[in-house]
Short mmCIF file of C-alpha atoms (C1' of nucleotides) in Angstrom, two decimals:
data_model
loop_
_atom_site.label_atom_id
_atom_site.label_comp_id
_atom_site.label_asym_id
_atom_site.label_seq_id
_atom_site.Cartn_x
_atom_site.Cartn_y
_atom_site.Cartn_z
CA UNK A 1 -8.71 -27.57 18.15
CA UNK A 2 -8.26 -31.16 19.11
CA UNK A 3 -6.24 -32.14 16.05
CA UNK A 4 -2.61 -33.02 16.61
CA UNK A 5 -0.35 -30.02 16.28
CA UNK A 6 3.11 -30.02 14.73
CA UNK A 7 5.92 -30.35 17.25
CA UNK A 8 7.07 -27.03 18.60
CA UNK A 9 9.70 -25.45 16.43
CA UNK A 10 8.91 -27.60 13.41
CA UNK A 11 7.04 -26.45 10.36
CA UNK A 12 5.66 -27.74 7.10
CA UNK A 13 6.97 -26.48 3.79
CA UNK A 14 4.07 -26.05 1.41
CA UNK A 15 3.43 -23.86 -1.61
CA UNK A 16 5.41 -20.65 -1.60
CA UNK A 17 7.41 -21.71 1.47
CA UNK A 18 8.58 -24.82 -0.28
CA UNK A 19 9.36 -22.91 -3.48
CA UNK A 20 11.49 -20.41 -1.58
CA UNK A 21 13.27 -23.22 0.23
CA UNK A 22 13.92 -25.20 -2.95
CA UNK A 23 15.13 -22.10 -4.75
CA UNK A 24 17.75 -21.49 -2.06
CA UNK A 25 18.97 -25.07 -2.25
CA UNK A 26 19.03 -25.21 -6.05
CA UNK A 27 20.85 -21.91 -6.30
CA UNK A 28 23.48 -22.90 -3.76
CA UNK A 29 23.91 -26.31 -5.33
CA UNK A 30 24.47 -24.74 -8.74
CA UNK A 31 27.09 -22.33 -7.48
CA UNK A 32 28.82 -24.99 -5.43
CA UNK A 33 29.12 -26.94 -8.67
CA UNK A 34 30.66 -23.99 -10.43
CA UNK A 35 33.27 -23.84 -7.67
CA UNK A 36 33.99 -27.55 -8.04
CA UNK A 37 32.25 -28.80 -4.92
CA UNK A 38 30.57 -32.23 -4.82
CA UNK A 39 27.42 -32.82 -2.85
CA UNK A 40 27.48 -35.26 0.06
CA UNK A 41 24.57 -36.56 2.05
CA UNK A 42 25.32 -37.92 5.50
CA UNK A 43 22.84 -39.49 7.94
CA UNK A 44 20.70 -37.12 9.97
CA UNK A 45 21.67 -38.96 13.14
CA UNK A 46 25.09 -39.97 14.34
CA UNK A 47 26.84 -41.49 17.31
CA UNK A 48 26.50 -38.81 19.96
CA UNK A 49 30.28 -38.61 20.30
CA UNK A 50 30.58 -37.17 16.80
CA UNK A 51 29.15 -33.96 18.19
CA UNK A 52 30.05 -34.05 21.87
CA UNK A 53 33.75 -34.41 21.09
CA UNK A 54 33.94 -31.86 18.34
CA UNK A 55 31.77 -28.98 19.43
CA UNK A 56 33.12 -28.68 22.95
CA UNK A 57 31.40 -30.05 26.03
CA UNK A 58 30.66 -26.64 27.40
CA UNK A 59 29.06 -25.24 24.27
CA UNK A 60 25.34 -24.68 24.60
CA UNK A 61 24.73 -26.83 21.57
CA UNK A 62 26.15 -29.88 23.32
CA UNK A 63 25.19 -29.12 26.89
CA UNK A 64 21.53 -28.32 26.41
CA UNK A 65 20.36 -28.30 22.83
CA UNK A 66 21.01 -31.75 21.40
CA UNK A 67 18.24 -34.17 20.51
CA UNK A 68 19.90 -37.25 21.94
CA UNK A 69 18.30 -40.62 22.61
CA UNK A 70 19.37 -44.17 23.13
CA UNK A 71 18.26 -46.62 20.49
CA UNK A 72 17.14 -50.15 21.19
CA UNK A 73 20.70 -51.34 21.58
CA UNK A 74 21.41 -48.76 24.24
CA UNK A 75 23.68 -46.75 21.98
CA UNK A 76 23.52 -42.98 22.38
CA UNK A 77 22.51 -41.35 19.13
CA UNK A 78 21.95 -37.70 18.29
CA UNK A 79 19.98 -35.88 15.62
CA UNK A 80 22.66 -33.77 14.01
CA UNK A 81 22.76 -30.20 15.32
CA UNK A 82 25.13 -29.07 12.55
CA UNK A 83 26.84 -30.42 9.48
CA UNK A 84 30.57 -29.92 9.80
CA UNK A 85 31.33 -32.58 12.41
CA UNK A 86 29.44 -35.19 10.43
CA UNK A 87 31.25 -34.30 7.21
CA UNK A 88 34.57 -34.71 9.00
CA UNK A 89 33.45 -38.05 10.37
CA UNK A 90 32.46 -39.11 6.86
CA UNK A 91 35.83 -37.99 5.50
CA UNK A 92 37.58 -40.23 7.98
CA UNK A 93 35.31 -43.27 7.80
CA UNK A 94 35.40 -43.27 4.00
CA UNK A 95 39.19 -42.99 4.04
CA UNK A 96 39.03 -39.89 1.89
CA UNK A 97 41.88 -38.39 3.86
CA UNK A 98 43.91 -40.24 1.24
CA UNK A 99 42.59 -38.04 -1.53
CA UNK A 100 42.67 -34.44 -0.54
CA UNK A 101 41.48 -31.85 -1.03
CA UNK A 102 37.80 -32.71 -0.83
CA UNK A 103 35.33 -29.96 -1.60
CA UNK A 104 31.96 -30.78 -0.13
CA UNK A 105 28.54 -29.20 -0.42
CA UNK A 106 25.55 -30.38 1.63
CA UNK A 107 21.97 -29.40 2.33
CA UNK A 108 19.53 -30.81 4.82
CA UNK A 109 17.77 -30.67 8.18
CA UNK A 110 19.50 -29.97 11.48
CA UNK A 111 18.03 -30.20 14.98
CA UNK A 112 18.51 -28.04 18.02
CA UNK A 113 16.30 -27.84 21.10
CA UNK A 114 16.15 -24.07 21.41
CA UNK A 115 13.40 -21.56 22.03
CA UNK A 116 11.88 -20.92 18.61
CA UNK A 117 12.15 -17.40 17.29
CA UNK A 118 12.03 -15.58 14.00
CA UNK A 119 14.37 -17.48 11.70
CA UNK A 120 15.19 -20.04 14.35
CA UNK A 121 13.52 -23.44 14.55
CA UNK A 122 14.08 -26.76 16.27
CA UNK A 123 14.19 -28.53 12.97
CA UNK A 124 15.82 -26.14 10.59
CA UNK A 125 17.71 -26.55 7.37
CA UNK A 126 21.16 -25.59 6.33
CA UNK A 127 23.24 -25.46 3.24
CA UNK A 128 26.93 -25.71 3.84
CA UNK A 129 30.32 -26.04 2.22
CA UNK A 130 33.49 -27.60 3.52
CA UNK A 131 36.90 -27.38 1.89
CA UNK A 132 38.96 -30.13 3.46
CA UNK A 133 42.70 -30.50 3.06
CA UNK A 134 43.80 -27.00 2.13
CA UNK A 135 45.82 -24.92 4.57
CA UNK A 136 46.28 -21.87 2.37
CA UNK A 137 44.44 -18.58 2.82
CA UNK A 138 43.44 -18.90 -0.82
CA UNK A 139 41.11 -21.69 0.27
CA UNK A 140 39.54 -19.44 2.91
CA UNK A 141 39.06 -16.70 0.37
CA UNK A 142 37.52 -19.13 -2.10
CA UNK A 143 35.10 -20.50 0.46
CA UNK A 144 34.05 -17.00 1.44
CA UNK A 145 33.77 -15.97 -2.20
CA UNK A 146 31.52 -18.89 -2.90
CA UNK A 147 29.29 -18.02 0.04
CA UNK A 148 29.09 -14.47 -1.19
CA UNK A 149 28.23 -15.70 -4.68
CA UNK A 150 25.33 -17.68 -3.28
CA UNK A 151 23.99 -14.62 -1.49
CA UNK A 152 24.41 -12.60 -4.65
CA UNK A 153 22.60 -15.17 -6.77
CA UNK A 154 19.75 -15.14 -4.26
CA UNK A 155 19.53 -11.39 -4.62
CA UNK A 156 20.29 -10.61 -0.99
CA UNK A 157 23.95 -9.64 -1.11
CA UNK A 158 22.97 -5.97 -0.91
CA UNK A 159 21.35 -6.37 2.51
CA UNK A 160 24.27 -8.24 3.94
CA UNK A 161 27.74 -7.33 5.13
CA UNK A 162 30.73 -9.58 5.69
CA UNK A 163 32.33 -9.38 9.10
CA UNK A 164 35.72 -10.97 9.42
CA UNK A 165 38.08 -11.87 12.22
CA UNK A 166 40.96 -14.15 13.08
CA UNK A 167 41.42 -16.31 16.13
CA UNK A 168 45.00 -17.05 15.16
CA UNK A 169 46.62 -20.46 15.45
CA UNK A 170 46.42 -22.58 18.58
CA UNK A 171 49.33 -20.80 20.25
CA UNK A 172 47.91 -17.36 19.52
CA UNK A 173 44.44 -18.33 20.61
CA UNK A 174 45.60 -19.88 23.87
CA UNK A 175 47.74 -16.88 24.78
CA UNK A 176 44.92 -14.49 23.99
CA UNK A 177 42.39 -16.56 25.87
CA UNK A 178 44.62 -16.61 28.95
CA UNK A 179 45.06 -12.85 28.75
CA UNK A 180 41.31 -12.36 28.50
CA UNK A 181 40.60 -14.60 31.44
CA UNK A 182 43.18 -12.72 33.51
CA UNK A 183 41.76 -9.37 32.47
CA UNK A 184 38.10 -10.19 33.09
CA UNK A 185 38.86 -12.07 36.30
CA UNK A 186 40.42 -8.89 37.63
CA UNK A 187 37.13 -7.08 36.91
CA UNK A 188 34.70 -9.76 38.02
CA UNK A 189 32.73 -7.31 40.11
CA UNK A 190 31.77 -5.30 37.03
CA UNK A 191 30.83 -8.20 34.80
CA UNK A 192 27.21 -9.05 34.03
CA UNK A 193 25.78 -12.29 35.32
CA UNK A 194 25.80 -13.85 31.86
CA UNK A 195 29.41 -12.91 31.35
CA UNK A 196 30.43 -14.46 34.65
CA UNK A 197 29.30 -17.82 33.34
CA UNK A 198 30.96 -17.07 30.02
CA UNK A 199 34.17 -16.48 31.90
CA UNK A 200 33.99 -20.10 33.03
CA UNK A 201 32.66 -21.63 29.83
CA UNK A 202 33.74 -19.54 26.88
CA UNK A 203 35.55 -16.32 27.78
CA UNK A 204 35.84 -15.20 24.15
CA UNK A 205 32.08 -14.81 24.13
CA UNK A 206 32.27 -11.93 26.59
CA UNK A 207 33.52 -9.82 23.71
CA UNK A 208 30.14 -10.35 22.08
CA UNK A 209 28.10 -9.28 25.09
CA UNK A 210 25.21 -6.85 24.61
CA UNK A 211 25.34 -5.71 28.21
CA UNK A 212 26.27 -2.03 28.50
CA UNK A 213 28.61 -2.56 31.47
CA UNK A 214 30.37 -5.39 29.73
CA UNK A 215 30.89 -3.27 26.66
CA UNK A 216 32.82 -0.72 28.69
CA UNK A 217 35.14 -3.44 29.95
CA UNK A 218 35.45 -5.01 26.52
CA UNK A 219 36.66 -1.75 25.05
CA UNK A 220 39.86 -2.05 27.04
CA UNK A 221 40.24 -5.80 26.86
CA UNK A 222 43.37 -7.36 25.33
CA UNK A 223 43.12 -7.53 21.55
CA UNK A 224 43.73 -10.65 19.55
CA UNK A 225 46.11 -8.76 17.31
CA UNK A 226 48.57 -8.41 20.17
CA UNK A 227 48.87 -12.16 20.52
CA UNK A 228 49.18 -13.31 16.95
CA UNK A 229 52.26 -15.39 16.28
CA UNK A 230 54.24 -14.30 13.21
CA UNK A 231 52.79 -17.23 11.27
CA UNK A 232 49.25 -16.40 12.29
CA UNK A 233 49.79 -12.76 11.39
CA UNK A 234 51.10 -13.72 7.98
CA UNK A 235 48.05 -15.90 7.42
CA UNK A 236 45.71 -13.10 8.46
CA UNK A 237 47.40 -10.55 6.22
CA UNK A 238 47.43 -12.96 3.31
CA UNK A 239 43.73 -13.74 3.73
CA UNK A 240 42.75 -10.09 3.56
CA UNK A 241 44.86 -9.61 0.45
CA UNK A 242 43.18 -12.56 -1.18
CA UNK A 243 39.73 -11.20 -0.38
CA UNK A 244 40.73 -7.96 -2.06
CA UNK A 245 41.80 -9.95 -5.11
CA UNK A 246 38.42 -11.68 -5.18
CA UNK A 247 36.83 -8.25 -4.88
CA UNK A 248 34.98 -9.02 -1.67
CA UNK A 249 34.35 -6.20 0.78
CA UNK A 250 34.49 -6.89 4.51
CA UNK A 251 34.79 -5.17 7.84
CA UNK A 252 37.03 -6.50 10.56
CA UNK A 253 35.04 -7.28 13.70
CA UNK A 254 37.17 -8.52 16.61
CA UNK A 255 34.13 -9.89 18.40
CA UNK A 256 33.38 -12.55 15.78
CA UNK A 257 34.63 -15.46 17.85
CA UNK A 258 32.12 -18.21 16.89
CA UNK A 259 30.48 -20.41 19.43
CA UNK A 260 31.98 -23.77 18.67
CA UNK A 261 35.32 -24.91 19.99
CA UNK A 262 36.85 -26.17 16.81
CA UNK A 263 37.56 -22.87 15.09
CA UNK A 264 40.98 -21.30 14.56
CA UNK A 265 42.36 -18.62 12.24
CA UNK A 266 39.57 -17.32 10.02
CA UNK A 267 36.08 -16.66 11.35
CA UNK A 268 33.42 -14.78 9.44
CA UNK A 269 29.74 -14.00 9.34
CA UNK A 270 27.53 -12.49 6.71
CA UNK A 271 24.98 -10.51 8.70
CA UNK A 272 21.82 -8.59 7.93
CA UNK A 273 19.72 -6.22 10.00
CA UNK A 274 16.49 -7.44 8.44
CA UNK A 275 15.93 -10.46 10.65
CA UNK A 276 15.76 -8.93 14.08
CA UNK A 277 18.21 -10.47 16.46
CA UNK A 278 18.82 -13.47 14.21
CA UNK A 279 20.97 -11.48 11.83
CA UNK A 280 23.62 -14.04 11.00
CA UNK A 281 22.78 -15.49 7.66
CA UNK A 282 25.88 -17.40 6.57
CA UNK A 283 28.82 -18.04 8.83
CA UNK A 284 31.87 -20.19 9.17
CA UNK A 285 35.56 -20.40 9.70
CA UNK A 286 38.67 -22.52 9.68
CA UNK A 287 38.86 -25.67 11.79
CA UNK A 288 42.26 -27.27 11.32
CA UNK A 289 42.06 -29.63 14.28
CA UNK A 290 38.62 -31.16 13.83
CA UNK A 291 39.42 -34.07 11.52
CA UNK A 292 42.11 -35.24 13.91
CA UNK A 293 39.58 -35.14 16.74
CA UNK A 294 37.45 -37.48 14.65
CA UNK A 295 40.27 -39.96 14.67
CA UNK A 296 41.79 -38.98 11.36
CA UNK A 297 45.10 -37.39 10.45
CA UNK A 298 45.79 -33.68 10.70
CA UNK A 299 43.65 -32.15 7.94
CA UNK A 300 43.33 -28.40 7.66
CA UNK A 301 39.86 -27.24 6.63
CA UNK A 302 37.61 -24.25 6.14
CA UNK A 303 33.85 -24.16 5.77
CA UNK A 304 30.58 -22.38 6.32
CA UNK A 305 26.91 -23.02 6.84
CA UNK A 306 23.82 -20.95 6.16
CA UNK A 307 20.27 -21.26 7.44
CA UNK A 308 17.86 -21.91 4.61
CA UNK A 309 14.89 -20.49 6.52
CA UNK A 310 16.72 -17.23 7.09
CA UNK A 311 17.79 -17.00 3.47
CA UNK A 312 14.26 -17.82 2.34
CA UNK A 313 12.82 -14.97 4.35
CA UNK A 314 15.21 -12.51 2.73
CA UNK A 315 14.43 -13.57 -0.83
CA UNK A 316 13.15 -10.56 -2.72
CA UNK A 317 11.83 -12.41 -5.70
CA UNK A 318 9.46 -15.24 -4.84
CA UNK A 319 9.90 -18.13 -7.25
CA UNK A 320 6.80 -18.38 -9.44
CA UNK A 321 4.49 -21.34 -9.16
CA UNK A 322 4.63 -23.65 -12.16
CA UNK A 323 1.83 -23.27 -14.72
CA UNK A 324 0.05 -26.08 -16.45
CA UNK A 325 -1.66 -26.70 -19.72
CA UNK A 326 -5.15 -27.82 -18.77
CA UNK A 327 -7.26 -30.07 -20.96
CA UNK A 328 -10.95 -29.28 -20.80
CA UNK A 329 -13.23 -31.95 -22.23
CA UNK A 330 -16.42 -30.52 -23.70
CA UNK A 331 -19.47 -32.75 -23.82
CA UNK A 332 -18.56 -36.42 -23.61
CA UNK A 333 -15.60 -36.94 -25.91
CA UNK A 334 -14.05 -40.35 -26.40
CA UNK A 335 -11.87 -40.91 -23.36
CA UNK A 336 -9.11 -42.83 -25.05
CA UNK A 337 -8.70 -40.05 -27.63
CA UNK A 338 -8.45 -37.51 -24.80
CA UNK A 339 -5.91 -39.56 -22.89
CA UNK A 340 -3.86 -39.98 -26.04
CA UNK A 341 -3.49 -36.23 -26.31
CA UNK A 342 -2.94 -35.79 -22.57
CA UNK A 343 -0.08 -38.30 -22.57
CA UNK A 344 1.22 -36.98 -25.87
CA UNK A 345 1.71 -33.53 -24.35
CA UNK A 346 3.28 -34.94 -21.19
CA UNK A 347 5.59 -37.00 -23.39
CA UNK A 348 6.92 -33.75 -24.79
CA UNK A 349 7.74 -32.55 -21.31
CA UNK A 350 4.79 -30.22 -20.79
CA UNK A 351 3.18 -29.92 -17.41
CA UNK A 352 -0.32 -31.05 -18.35
CA UNK A 353 -3.46 -31.64 -16.32
CA UNK A 354 -7.04 -32.48 -17.03
CA UNK A 355 -10.25 -31.11 -15.54
CA UNK A 356 -12.10 -34.01 -14.00
CA UNK A 357 -15.66 -32.84 -13.54
CA UNK A 358 -18.17 -30.07 -13.57
CA UNK A 359 -19.72 -27.87 -16.18
CA UNK A 360 -17.58 -26.24 -18.80
CA UNK A 361 -17.90 -23.03 -16.87
CA UNK A 362 -16.69 -24.80 -13.71
CA UNK A 363 -13.76 -26.37 -15.45
CA UNK A 364 -12.71 -23.05 -16.86
CA UNK A 365 -13.02 -21.51 -13.44
CA UNK A 366 -10.79 -24.17 -11.97
CA UNK A 367 -8.28 -23.84 -14.77
CA UNK A 368 -8.10 -20.14 -13.98
CA UNK A 369 -7.69 -20.77 -10.27
CA UNK A 370 -4.89 -23.24 -10.73
CA UNK A 371 -3.13 -20.62 -12.79
CA UNK A 372 -3.17 -22.56 -16.05
CA UNK A 373 -1.09 -21.07 -18.82
CA UNK A 374 -3.35 -22.49 -21.55
CA UNK A 375 -6.54 -24.41 -21.93
CA UNK A 376 -6.98 -26.97 -24.66
CA UNK A 377 -10.63 -27.68 -25.50
CA UNK A 378 -11.44 -31.27 -26.40
CA UNK A 379 -14.92 -31.65 -27.80
CA UNK A 380 -16.37 -34.28 -30.05
CA UNK A 381 -16.15 -31.89 -33.00
CA UNK A 382 -12.48 -31.21 -32.47
CA UNK A 383 -11.62 -34.86 -32.06
CA UNK A 384 -13.49 -35.69 -35.23
CA UNK A 385 -11.81 -32.95 -37.24
CA UNK A 386 -8.41 -33.26 -35.61
CA UNK A 387 -8.42 -29.51 -35.09
CA UNK A 388 -8.34 -28.05 -31.58
CA UNK A 389 -8.81 -24.68 -29.95
CA UNK A 390 -6.03 -23.50 -27.62
CA UNK A 391 -6.77 -20.61 -25.33
CA UNK A 392 -4.01 -18.50 -23.82
CA UNK A 393 -5.29 -17.84 -20.32
CA UNK A 394 -3.16 -14.74 -19.96
CA UNK A 395 -4.33 -12.87 -23.05
CA UNK A 396 -7.59 -14.71 -23.70
CA UNK A 397 -6.52 -15.22 -27.31
CA UNK A 398 -7.42 -18.48 -29.03
CA UNK A 399 -5.85 -20.30 -31.92
CA UNK A 400 -6.58 -23.48 -33.83
CA UNK A 401 -4.01 -26.25 -33.79
CA UNK A 402 -4.00 -29.58 -35.59
CA UNK A 403 -3.59 -32.88 -33.83
CA UNK A 404 -0.26 -33.46 -35.58
CA UNK A 405 1.12 -30.16 -34.35
CA UNK A 406 -0.04 -30.94 -30.83
CA UNK A 407 1.61 -34.31 -30.83
CA UNK A 408 4.91 -33.18 -32.30
CA UNK A 409 5.45 -29.48 -31.66
CA UNK A 410 3.56 -28.84 -28.45
CA UNK A 411 6.43 -26.85 -26.97
CA UNK A 412 6.02 -24.25 -29.72
CA UNK A 413 2.25 -24.13 -29.39
CA UNK A 414 2.32 -23.51 -25.66
CA UNK A 415 5.36 -21.27 -25.60
CA UNK A 416 3.27 -18.19 -26.24
"C1'" G B 1 16.43 -21.95 30.43
"C1'" C B 2 14.53 -16.39 31.39
"C1'" G B 3 11.28 -11.88 30.36
"C1'" G B 4 7.20 -9.09 27.42
"C1'" A B 5 2.95 -9.29 23.90
"C1'" C B 6 -0.76 -12.17 21.73
"C1'" G B 7 -4.34 -16.70 20.81
"C1'" U B 8 -12.44 -15.47 18.03
"C1'" A B 9 -14.61 -19.28 11.18
"C1'" G B 10 -9.32 -21.73 6.06
"C1'" C B 11 -7.25 -16.20 6.10
"C1'" U B 12 -7.52 -10.85 8.03
"C1'" C B 13 -10.13 -9.09 11.90
"C1'" A B 14 -14.86 -6.85 14.79
"C1'" G B 15 -17.40 -8.12 19.32
"C1'" C B 16 -18.53 -1.32 24.06
"C1'" U B 17 -18.10 -1.09 31.04
"C1'" G B 18 -19.55 -9.80 31.45
"C1'" G B 19 -25.89 -11.64 29.09
"C1'" U B 20 -24.54 -18.40 25.27
"C1'" A B 21 -20.90 -14.83 18.25
"C1'" G B 22 -20.36 -11.19 13.33
"C1'" A B 23 -17.97 -9.00 8.65
"C1'" G B 24 -14.81 -9.18 4.44
"C1'" C B 25 -12.05 -12.53 1.72
"C1'" G B 26 -11.83 -17.78 0.72
"C1'" C B 27 -14.38 -22.36 -0.14
"C1'" C B 28 -18.85 -25.12 -2.32
"C1'" G B 29 -23.14 -24.75 -5.58
"C1'" G B 30 -26.15 -21.94 -9.20
"C1'" U B 31 -27.09 -17.99 -13.39
"C1'" U B 32 -29.23 -24.69 -19.38
"C1'" U B 33 -21.61 -28.82 -20.12
"C1'" G B 34 -18.73 -24.57 -25.97
"C1'" U B 35 -15.31 -20.96 -22.55
"C1'" G B 36 -12.26 -18.68 -16.60
"C1'" G B 37 -10.28 -14.27 -13.97
"C1'" U B 38 -15.90 -9.34 -13.48
"C1'" A B 39 -21.24 -9.36 -11.74
"C1'" C B 40 -25.56 -11.44 -9.28
"C1'" C B 41 -27.99 -15.38 -6.13
"C1'" G B 42 -27.63 -19.24 -2.52
"C1'" G B 43 -24.80 -22.31 0.86
"C1'" U B 44 -20.82 -24.47 4.04
"C1'" G B 45 -18.11 -22.94 7.98
"C1'" G B 46 -16.36 -21.34 15.16
"C1'" U B 47 -17.86 -26.34 21.93
"C1'" C B 48 -14.38 -18.09 20.97
"C1'" G B 49 -6.43 -22.66 21.89
"C1'" C B 50 -7.18 -26.09 26.18
"C1'" G B 51 -8.34 -26.89 31.58
"C1'" G B 52 -9.97 -24.94 36.04
"C1'" G B 53 -12.05 -20.70 39.02
"C1'" U B 54 -15.33 -16.19 40.15
"C1'" U B 55 -20.59 -15.19 38.69
"C1'" C B 56 -27.57 -16.18 38.09
"C1'" A B 57 -24.59 -15.53 33.44
"C1'" A B 58 -17.65 -15.33 30.53
"C1'" G B 59 -15.20 -14.72 23.96
"C1'" U B 60 -15.31 -10.67 27.55
"C1'" C B 61 -12.61 -11.08 34.77
"C1'" C B 62 -8.75 -14.51 37.60
"C1'" C B 63 -5.24 -18.79 37.64
"C1'" G B 64 -2.85 -22.61 35.11
"C1'" U B 65 -1.44 -24.90 30.60
"C1'" C B 66 -0.31 -25.29 25.38
"C1'" G B 67 0.91 -22.54 21.11
"C1'" U B 68 2.56 -18.16 18.34
"C1'" U B 69 5.57 -13.90 18.46
"C1'" C B 70 9.46 -10.25 20.11
"C1'" G B 71 13.79 -9.85 23.12
"C1'" C B 72 17.85 -12.37 26.36
"C1'" C B 73 21.13 -16.66 26.43
"C1'" C B 74 22.98 -19.21 22.21
"C1'" C B 75 23.17 -19.78 17.21
"C1'" A B 76 22.20 -20.66 10.93
#
RNA sequence: GCGGACGUAGCUCAGCUGGUAGAGCGCCGGUUUGUGGUACCGGUGGUCGCGGGUUCAAGUCCCGUCGUUCGCCCCA
């Protein structure tokens, strides 16, 4: 094979793949609308600092996964690895911090230079929601409820469970982090190699370790709950009450710490066991400090993102391919009369195609292969009489329809 | 970035202990351009991922490389 291959970790969306993908986006967009979110589209590349500042220099995303390059002016640009930082940048640069809250929905490609795996690609696609300018747990609950609603509408809520945790406010998180570092530092000799680097870079991540030895240590590690300030505890309690009110089931999982630096208070993940080790399907949390890092004022915010590829793979019901009405000329009918009918049907909003060549038998065969819903025969006789045969390709039944009916009530004719 | 498995026609695969490739499906055409999804007939289609090596001879053994896949790290 000497033809040029697609870049590693990228893939084409064609046919059923594209239909699954589009169905996820359309469904999420619809539900976001119901919840009062507006869709934003931001550039797919940004000043590198948009991400390097916000995600944390030591996060893997920044330190080894970004697609960064300098453009012809020598400026460092980066293909966006995630959506939240860019949305916050857009909030600030469009001066929308003056009109809060902003409820934002987005969908589009993201880029991360990782080893491809099931449900993980170098160019992948996310849908996401950000609720900017609301500090109340009600906002968290609403964001989570909306995410759940999307999963439900996609028919995958049954395979998925919500895992919830709190990181507390800055004071709680710092105190806890210090306690963890102290605890794990005292047991360095028992830590796995991976966790030793985590201890330097992101100690919270040790809690998530799959190493058996680490797990033993983690069992006795200081718990976040012990370090929550009264305010943070009140927030946490309130959030769980609100989720109950929304009727959303969850399990508390203290190891949901999220990888990116900007999170505080609420963190959550909807996870499934149907995607191997890539089980996180929709995840997010609260990030009260991020907008300020982007040079804006203090704006509390909560949001989530979901991988479209992962959601697509879980879809039970594959969206059906569209079906056409196919015009089959018989003999050599007058072309302008045929086109008149073709365009007349399209004018009424019907997906209509015409068989270009081949014997009648061939054209019928093709109509069948392209999954036509109906075939409309156009022979010289029909055109002369103004009476046409319509064949339902599903049942094989035929009926006669007048030209007038075709040109004015085609929807009714081809409904059955 | 690390480890395992795999890589033969568009697709799914066969090819025994090395002797220069097969099937099914698909695709194209035909069974008189007034009728498809069935049937029958015919045809197209692979420098066996790529590059080296061993050998008289490699799809079949060895090395490398690229790609896919599963897991780790990380993450959606």
